[in-house]
Amino acid sequence: MFPRSMPSPLQPSLPSQLLATSSNTTAAPSSPQDSNTLPKSVIFASSGLGGCLGWAIVHPANTLAVRMNLASMHGKPFSFVTMIRESGWMSLYDGLSAGVLRQVFYATTRFGLFETLRDLLHDYRGHTDFASRVLVGATTGGVAAYVSCPMEVCVVRMSNDCSLPLQERRNYRNVLDTATKIVREEGIWTFWRGSNPFVMRAMFVGVFQVATLDQFKDLYASYFQQTKNSMMNVFSAAMTSGFIYSVATMPLEACKNRMASQRKDATGKTPYNSILQTIRKVSVEEGFLALYNGFFPYYIRCGGHTVCMFVIVQLIRDMYSSQYLS
């Protein structure tokens, strides 16, 4: 009666489906290896391994995003050609060890806890809606950020060190050397000096990446008749959530980078003290769009990592299911 490409008048509209679709929908086919059939150890291990492998792929984009964003803080233009000529192609991988180690804590905690708490809430309430996903995503994102904050500071420091003037470089050799120097020279609480924007950003990521990805998987399965947790379903949802979370979190990423890499002046004060103060200071002195300097590589990092991570996670779980649950 109706063309296949158009919903019937009896079907809910797309926005309505986005808010109403739940994780136990029966309107679309679902993959047999849903997360509630997997052991918790597999959920956490696949989350961490997917995060690490995904980060190894997109780390150069993160290095570019950090350097482009911090270049404006120092009042100088960023040049990719100059960076490569002075530091070489391998400088794109500065801080890789810290980035991968961060994912061991961050991805494992964030995504593993999200699925665990989401399923517990589903068992308690009898259904999973978008509001519960937002709540769980924000909570698990904040917890994961506090756990992995020391590694985040190491990533920013190592990624940007060789772009500083020679007299300002800290000459970090590896993640252990970076962490040791920070503790010895600046104190252990330096690791959490920029924790507020990092935690707030992680809460946004929990909502705009993990929660929306989980929701879009249900939405695309229902609306476009995709098989739940198939590669196309995961890829489509990851691309969508990656773009949304890139736009939403870039200002917080800029604040985090500036607060994590700043130095004290002659009076012992730092230029950036809080999220709102940093946003206000940058907006007044450089313009609000300065917070979006480096957005393209940041989107490549965010969108790329979202796609790579969740596709790898799904591949690992498919392999486990075919070997041990079939």
Tab-separated table of C-alpha atoms in Angstrom:
chain	number	residue	atom	x	y	z
A	1	MET	CA	0.000	0.000	0.000
A	2	PHE	CA	2.849	2.356	0.792
A	3	PRO	CA	6.207	2.601	-1.053
A	4	ARG	CA	8.981	0.751	0.748
A	5	SER	CA	11.049	3.931	1.138
A	6	MET	CA	8.268	5.788	2.965
A	7	PRO	CA	6.860	5.008	6.414
A	8	SER	CA	3.119	4.421	6.644
A	9	PRO	CA	1.013	6.986	8.509
A	10	LEU	CA	0.557	4.388	11.234
A	11	GLN	CA	4.279	4.217	11.897
A	12	PRO	CA	5.811	6.618	14.454
A	13	SER	CA	7.893	9.435	13.056
A	14	LEU	CA	11.705	9.250	13.156
A	15	PRO	CA	12.077	11.574	16.197
A	16	SER	CA	9.386	9.621	18.016
A	17	GLN	CA	11.174	6.367	17.321
A	18	LEU	CA	14.438	7.829	18.584
A	19	LEU	CA	12.880	8.532	21.966
A	20	ALA	CA	10.662	5.471	22.176
A	21	THR	CA	12.868	2.683	20.830
A	22	SER	CA	14.092	0.394	23.595
A	23	SER	CA	16.822	-2.201	23.732
A	24	ASN	CA	14.348	-5.074	23.857
A	25	THR	CA	12.464	-4.075	20.712
A	26	THR	CA	11.053	-6.948	18.685
A	27	ALA	CA	10.332	-4.913	15.573
A	28	ALA	CA	13.701	-5.665	13.985
A	29	PRO	CA	15.957	-8.692	13.796
A	30	SER	CA	18.698	-8.793	16.386
A	31	SER	CA	22.047	-10.480	16.495
A	32	PRO	CA	22.128	-13.625	18.640
A	33	GLN	CA	25.112	-12.423	20.696
A	34	ASP	CA	23.489	-9.553	22.597
A	35	SER	CA	25.600	-8.234	25.459
A	36	ASN	CA	23.435	-9.867	28.124
A	37	THR	CA	24.434	-13.323	26.823
A	38	LEU	CA	28.165	-12.605	27.093
A	39	PRO	CA	30.216	-13.064	30.274
A	40	LYS	CA	31.081	-9.774	31.975
A	41	SER	CA	34.777	-10.553	31.554
A	42	VAL	CA	34.293	-10.689	27.766
A	43	ILE	CA	32.310	-7.428	27.778
A	44	PHE	CA	35.049	-5.558	29.676
A	45	ALA	CA	37.971	-7.221	27.847
A	46	SER	CA	36.512	-6.599	24.381
A	47	SER	CA	35.754	-2.987	25.325
A	48	GLY	CA	39.335	-2.367	26.442
A	49	LEU	CA	40.943	-4.179	23.513
A	50	GLY	CA	38.684	-2.414	21.012
A	51	GLY	CA	39.540	0.941	22.588
A	52	CYS	CA	43.288	0.258	22.431
A	53	LEU	CA	43.296	-0.944	18.807
A	54	GLY	CA	40.990	1.868	17.724
A	55	TRP	CA	43.229	4.440	19.410
A	56	ALA	CA	46.359	3.075	17.728
A	57	ILE	CA	44.667	3.813	14.392
A	58	VAL	CA	43.512	7.371	15.137
A	59	HIS	CA	46.344	8.600	17.406
A	60	PRO	CA	48.003	10.725	14.660
A	61	ALA	CA	44.735	12.652	14.283
A	62	ASN	CA	44.703	13.265	18.045
A	63	THR	CA	48.283	14.593	17.906
A	64	LEU	CA	47.319	17.027	15.146
A	65	ALA	CA	44.195	18.141	17.013
A	66	VAL	CA	46.157	18.809	20.212
A	67	ARG	CA	48.911	20.756	18.434
A	68	MET	CA	46.540	22.815	16.306
A	69	ASN	CA	44.446	23.684	19.354
A	70	LEU	CA	47.406	24.589	21.569
A	71	ALA	CA	49.156	26.579	18.821
A	72	SER	CA	46.472	29.254	19.136
A	73	MET	CA	47.088	29.355	22.898
A	74	HIS	CA	50.676	30.392	22.179
A	75	GLY	CA	49.536	32.898	19.557
A	76	LYS	CA	51.202	31.233	16.591
A	77	PRO	CA	49.846	29.563	13.454
A	78	PHE	CA	50.049	25.811	13.046
A	79	SER	CA	51.752	24.361	9.975
A	80	PHE	CA	51.591	20.646	9.247
A	81	VAL	CA	54.441	20.915	6.736
A	82	THR	CA	56.661	22.687	9.264
A	83	MET	CA	55.842	20.121	11.929
A	84	ILE	CA	56.828	17.230	9.653
A	85	ARG	CA	59.980	19.013	8.449
A	86	GLU	CA	61.162	19.769	11.984
A	87	SER	CA	60.008	16.653	13.849
A	88	GLY	CA	59.446	13.967	11.211
A	89	TRP	CA	56.465	11.751	10.443
A	90	MET	CA	56.918	9.655	13.566
A	91	SER	CA	56.163	12.718	15.702
A	92	LEU	CA	52.524	12.029	14.856
A	93	TYR	CA	52.822	9.066	17.207
A	94	ASP	CA	54.245	11.045	20.132
A	95	GLY	CA	52.343	9.956	23.225
A	96	LEU	CA	51.028	6.734	21.660
A	97	SER	CA	52.064	4.612	24.656
A	98	ALA	CA	50.176	6.911	27.032
A	99	GLY	CA	47.169	6.981	24.702
A	100	VAL	CA	46.940	3.199	24.495
A	101	LEU	CA	47.471	2.834	28.243
A	102	ARG	CA	44.736	5.397	28.827
A	103	GLN	CA	42.334	3.280	26.772
A	104	VAL	CA	43.091	0.279	28.982
A	105	PHE	CA	41.461	2.182	31.838
A	106	TYR	CA	39.151	4.559	29.970
A	107	ALA	CA	37.528	2.359	27.319
A	108	THR	CA	37.352	-0.687	29.568
A	109	THR	CA	35.677	1.228	32.377
A	110	ARG	CA	33.459	3.465	30.239
A	111	PHE	CA	32.003	1.002	27.765
A	112	GLY	CA	32.167	-2.068	29.997
A	113	LEU	CA	30.433	-0.308	32.891
A	114	PHE	CA	27.883	1.240	30.534
A	115	GLU	CA	26.653	-2.109	29.265
A	116	THR	CA	26.744	-3.647	32.738
A	117	LEU	CA	24.757	-0.843	34.413
A	118	ARG	CA	22.396	-0.523	31.439
A	119	ASP	CA	21.497	-4.213	31.682
A	120	LEU	CA	21.084	-4.009	35.471
A	121	LEU	CA	18.768	-1.026	35.055
A	122	HIS	CA	16.858	-2.911	32.366
A	123	ASP	CA	16.359	-5.873	34.708
A	124	TYR	CA	15.128	-3.521	37.438
A	125	ARG	CA	12.801	-1.386	35.304
A	126	GLY	CA	11.784	-3.940	32.709
A	127	HIS	CA	12.780	-1.752	29.756
A	128	THR	CA	15.580	0.487	28.472
A	129	ASP	CA	14.743	3.938	27.110
A	130	PHE	CA	16.882	6.830	25.906
A	131	ALA	CA	16.711	8.653	29.242
A	132	SER	CA	18.206	5.688	31.096
A	133	ARG	CA	20.960	5.418	28.506
A	134	VAL	CA	21.787	9.107	28.971
A	135	LEU	CA	21.944	8.700	32.759
A	136	VAL	CA	24.112	5.580	32.603
A	137	GLY	CA	26.334	7.030	29.851
A	138	ALA	CA	27.029	10.242	31.769
A	139	THR	CA	27.720	8.396	35.024
A	140	THR	CA	30.076	5.789	33.568
A	141	GLY	CA	31.831	8.423	31.443
A	142	GLY	CA	32.602	10.553	34.502
A	143	VAL	CA	33.864	7.557	36.506
A	144	ALA	CA	36.106	6.423	33.630
A	145	ALA	CA	37.554	9.929	33.258
A	146	TYR	CA	38.643	10.186	36.889
A	147	VAL	CA	40.252	6.758	36.659
A	148	SER	CA	42.193	7.575	33.485
A	149	CYS	CA	42.979	11.267	34.134
A	150	PRO	CA	46.747	10.708	34.783
A	151	MET	CA	47.135	9.029	31.394
A	152	GLU	CA	45.175	11.830	29.701
A	153	VAL	CA	47.611	14.431	31.043
A	154	CYS	CA	50.530	12.313	29.827
A	155	VAL	CA	48.976	12.070	26.349
A	156	VAL	CA	48.577	15.857	26.060
A	157	ARG	CA	52.081	16.574	27.387
A	158	MET	CA	53.818	13.998	25.169
A	159	SER	CA	51.810	14.904	22.048
A	160	ASN	CA	52.654	18.595	22.295
A	161	ASP	CA	56.153	18.625	23.812
A	162	CYS	CA	58.208	18.687	20.619
A	163	SER	CA	56.156	21.579	19.220
A	164	LEU	CA	57.252	23.876	22.095
A	165	PRO	CA	60.330	26.164	21.929
A	166	LEU	CA	63.526	24.352	22.897
A	167	GLN	CA	63.836	26.146	26.236
A	168	GLU	CA	60.269	25.155	27.204
A	169	ARG	CA	60.393	21.482	26.263
A	170	ARG	CA	60.255	18.886	28.998
A	171	ASN	CA	61.818	16.184	26.774
A	172	TYR	CA	59.625	13.297	27.838
A	173	ARG	CA	60.967	9.895	26.746
A	174	ASN	CA	58.006	7.614	27.440
A	175	VAL	CA	54.851	7.426	29.511
A	176	LEU	CA	56.675	6.283	32.656
A	177	ASP	CA	59.222	9.096	32.351
A	178	THR	CA	56.393	11.587	31.786
A	179	ALA	CA	54.445	10.470	34.834
A	180	THR	CA	57.589	10.432	37.007
A	181	LYS	CA	58.612	13.960	35.980
A	182	ILE	CA	55.124	15.329	36.586
A	183	VAL	CA	54.963	13.842	40.089
A	184	ARG	CA	58.502	14.927	40.998
A	185	GLU	CA	58.373	18.460	39.564
A	186	GLU	CA	54.735	19.478	39.898
A	187	GLY	CA	53.105	17.102	42.368
A	188	ILE	CA	50.729	14.187	41.929
A	189	TRP	CA	47.628	16.391	41.946
A	190	THR	CA	48.778	17.902	38.647
A	191	PHE	CA	47.267	14.814	37.032
A	192	TRP	CA	43.830	16.029	38.106
A	193	ARG	CA	44.408	19.767	37.567
A	194	GLY	CA	42.433	19.663	34.338
A	195	SER	CA	40.091	16.936	35.531
A	196	ASN	CA	36.923	19.065	35.536
A	197	PRO	CA	36.815	19.672	31.762
A	198	PHE	CA	38.051	16.123	31.159
A	199	VAL	CA	35.342	14.604	33.373
A	200	MET	CA	32.645	16.863	31.945
A	201	ARG	CA	33.810	16.033	28.426
A	202	ALA	CA	33.774	12.320	29.307
A	203	MET	CA	30.214	12.647	30.599
A	204	PHE	CA	29.243	14.276	27.296
A	205	VAL	CA	31.071	11.486	25.468
A	206	GLY	CA	29.175	8.928	27.526
A	207	VAL	CA	25.935	10.535	26.383
A	208	PHE	CA	26.766	11.541	22.806
A	209	GLN	CA	28.933	8.539	21.904
A	210	VAL	CA	27.956	5.484	23.934
A	211	ALA	CA	24.309	6.258	24.716
A	212	THR	CA	23.476	7.616	21.251
A	213	LEU	CA	25.316	4.746	19.577
A	214	ASP	CA	23.270	2.278	21.600
A	215	GLN	CA	20.092	4.186	20.696
A	216	PHE	CA	20.967	4.562	17.011
A	217	LYS	CA	21.640	0.823	16.740
A	218	ASP	CA	18.057	0.193	17.862
A	219	LEU	CA	16.746	3.016	15.669
A	220	TYR	CA	18.497	1.852	12.500
A	221	ALA	CA	17.524	-1.764	13.170
A	222	SER	CA	13.884	-0.751	13.525
A	223	TYR	CA	13.628	1.965	10.877
A	224	PHE	CA	15.990	0.624	8.191
A	225	GLN	CA	15.486	-3.092	8.928
A	226	GLN	CA	19.149	-3.636	9.760
A	227	THR	CA	20.143	-6.649	11.832
A	228	LYS	CA	20.927	-5.478	15.360
A	229	ASN	CA	24.692	-5.567	16.060
A	230	SER	CA	25.545	-6.437	12.455
A	231	MET	CA	28.593	-4.693	10.976
A	232	MET	CA	26.418	-2.306	8.944
A	233	ASN	CA	24.290	-1.543	11.987
A	234	VAL	CA	27.322	-0.824	14.196
A	235	PHE	CA	29.094	1.197	11.473
A	236	SER	CA	26.037	3.374	10.721
A	237	ALA	CA	25.352	4.069	14.382
A	238	ALA	CA	29.044	4.773	15.102
A	239	MET	CA	29.353	7.274	12.239
A	240	THR	CA	26.301	9.158	13.467
A	241	SER	CA	27.236	9.240	17.142
A	242	GLY	CA	30.871	10.110	16.310
A	243	PHE	CA	29.855	13.297	14.490
A	244	ILE	CA	27.404	14.360	17.198
A	245	TYR	CA	29.904	13.867	19.988
A	246	SER	CA	32.698	15.675	18.088
A	247	VAL	CA	30.635	18.854	17.750
A	248	ALA	CA	29.372	18.687	21.340
A	249	THR	CA	32.693	18.065	23.084
A	250	MET	CA	35.264	20.097	21.110
A	251	PRO	CA	35.119	23.185	23.416
A	252	LEU	CA	35.626	20.958	26.461
A	253	GLU	CA	38.500	19.189	24.700
A	254	ALA	CA	40.122	22.580	24.060
A	255	CYS	CA	39.743	23.547	27.734
A	256	LYS	CA	41.190	20.216	28.842
A	257	ASN	CA	44.208	20.569	26.544
A	258	ARG	CA	44.981	24.093	27.732
A	259	MET	CA	44.603	23.278	31.414
A	260	ALA	CA	46.656	20.093	31.129
A	261	SER	CA	49.576	21.730	29.274
A	262	GLN	CA	49.728	25.163	30.987
A	263	ARG	CA	52.661	26.435	33.034
A	264	LYS	CA	52.655	28.633	36.116
A	265	ASP	CA	53.782	32.224	35.605
A	266	ALA	CA	56.354	34.122	37.709
A	267	THR	CA	53.769	34.655	40.449
A	268	GLY	CA	52.928	30.967	40.642
A	269	LYS	CA	49.512	31.353	39.012
A	270	THR	CA	48.112	29.462	36.030
A	271	PRO	CA	46.144	31.226	33.266
A	272	TYR	CA	43.304	28.687	33.204
A	273	ASN	CA	41.503	27.673	36.390
A	274	SER	CA	38.071	26.327	35.462
A	275	ILE	CA	35.951	25.397	32.475
A	276	LEU	CA	33.855	28.563	32.419
A	277	GLN	CA	36.863	30.795	33.091
A	278	THR	CA	38.802	29.131	30.269
A	279	ILE	CA	35.926	29.396	27.792
A	280	ARG	CA	35.357	33.035	28.747
A	281	LYS	CA	39.073	33.930	28.556
A	282	VAL	CA	39.566	32.247	25.172
A	283	SER	CA	36.347	33.735	23.771
A	284	VAL	CA	37.334	37.267	24.806
A	285	GLU	CA	40.995	37.104	23.779
A	286	GLU	CA	40.832	34.848	20.694
A	287	GLY	CA	37.162	34.456	19.805
A	288	PHE	CA	34.822	31.569	20.604
A	289	LEU	CA	35.752	29.692	17.417
A	290	ALA	CA	39.316	29.383	18.732
A	291	LEU	CA	37.903	26.586	20.886
A	292	TYR	CA	37.254	24.719	17.623
A	293	ASN	CA	40.802	25.072	16.289
A	294	GLY	CA	41.818	21.605	15.124
A	295	PHE	CA	38.209	20.441	14.696
A	296	PHE	CA	38.805	18.438	11.513
A	297	PRO	CA	41.525	16.177	12.958
A	298	TYR	CA	39.497	16.056	16.182
A	299	TYR	CA	36.492	14.771	14.215
A	300	ILE	CA	38.726	12.258	12.438
A	301	ARG	CA	39.914	11.151	15.859
A	302	CYS	CA	36.435	11.054	17.444
A	303	GLY	CA	34.500	9.672	14.495
A	304	GLY	CA	37.341	7.369	13.495
A	305	HIS	CA	37.843	6.054	17.007
A	306	THR	CA	34.102	5.574	17.485
A	307	VAL	CA	33.835	3.539	14.290
A	308	CYS	CA	37.083	1.594	14.778
A	309	MET	CA	36.459	0.866	18.446
A	310	PHE	CA	32.904	-0.377	18.161
A	311	VAL	CA	33.494	-2.328	14.954
A	312	ILE	CA	36.513	-4.042	16.569
A	313	VAL	CA	34.523	-4.679	19.757
A	314	GLN	CA	31.746	-6.274	17.700
A	315	LEU	CA	34.230	-8.401	15.720
A	316	ILE	CA	35.794	-9.673	18.953
A	317	ARG	CA	32.394	-10.518	20.384
A	318	ASP	CA	31.294	-12.201	17.159
A	319	MET	CA	34.441	-14.332	17.194
A	320	TYR	CA	33.901	-15.268	20.851
A	321	SER	CA	30.250	-16.091	20.239
A	322	SER	CA	30.996	-18.266	17.219
A	323	GLN	CA	33.651	-20.178	19.159
A	324	TYR	CA	32.035	-20.565	22.573
A	325	LEU	CA	28.319	-19.728	22.394
A	326	SER	CA	27.260	-21.358	19.122
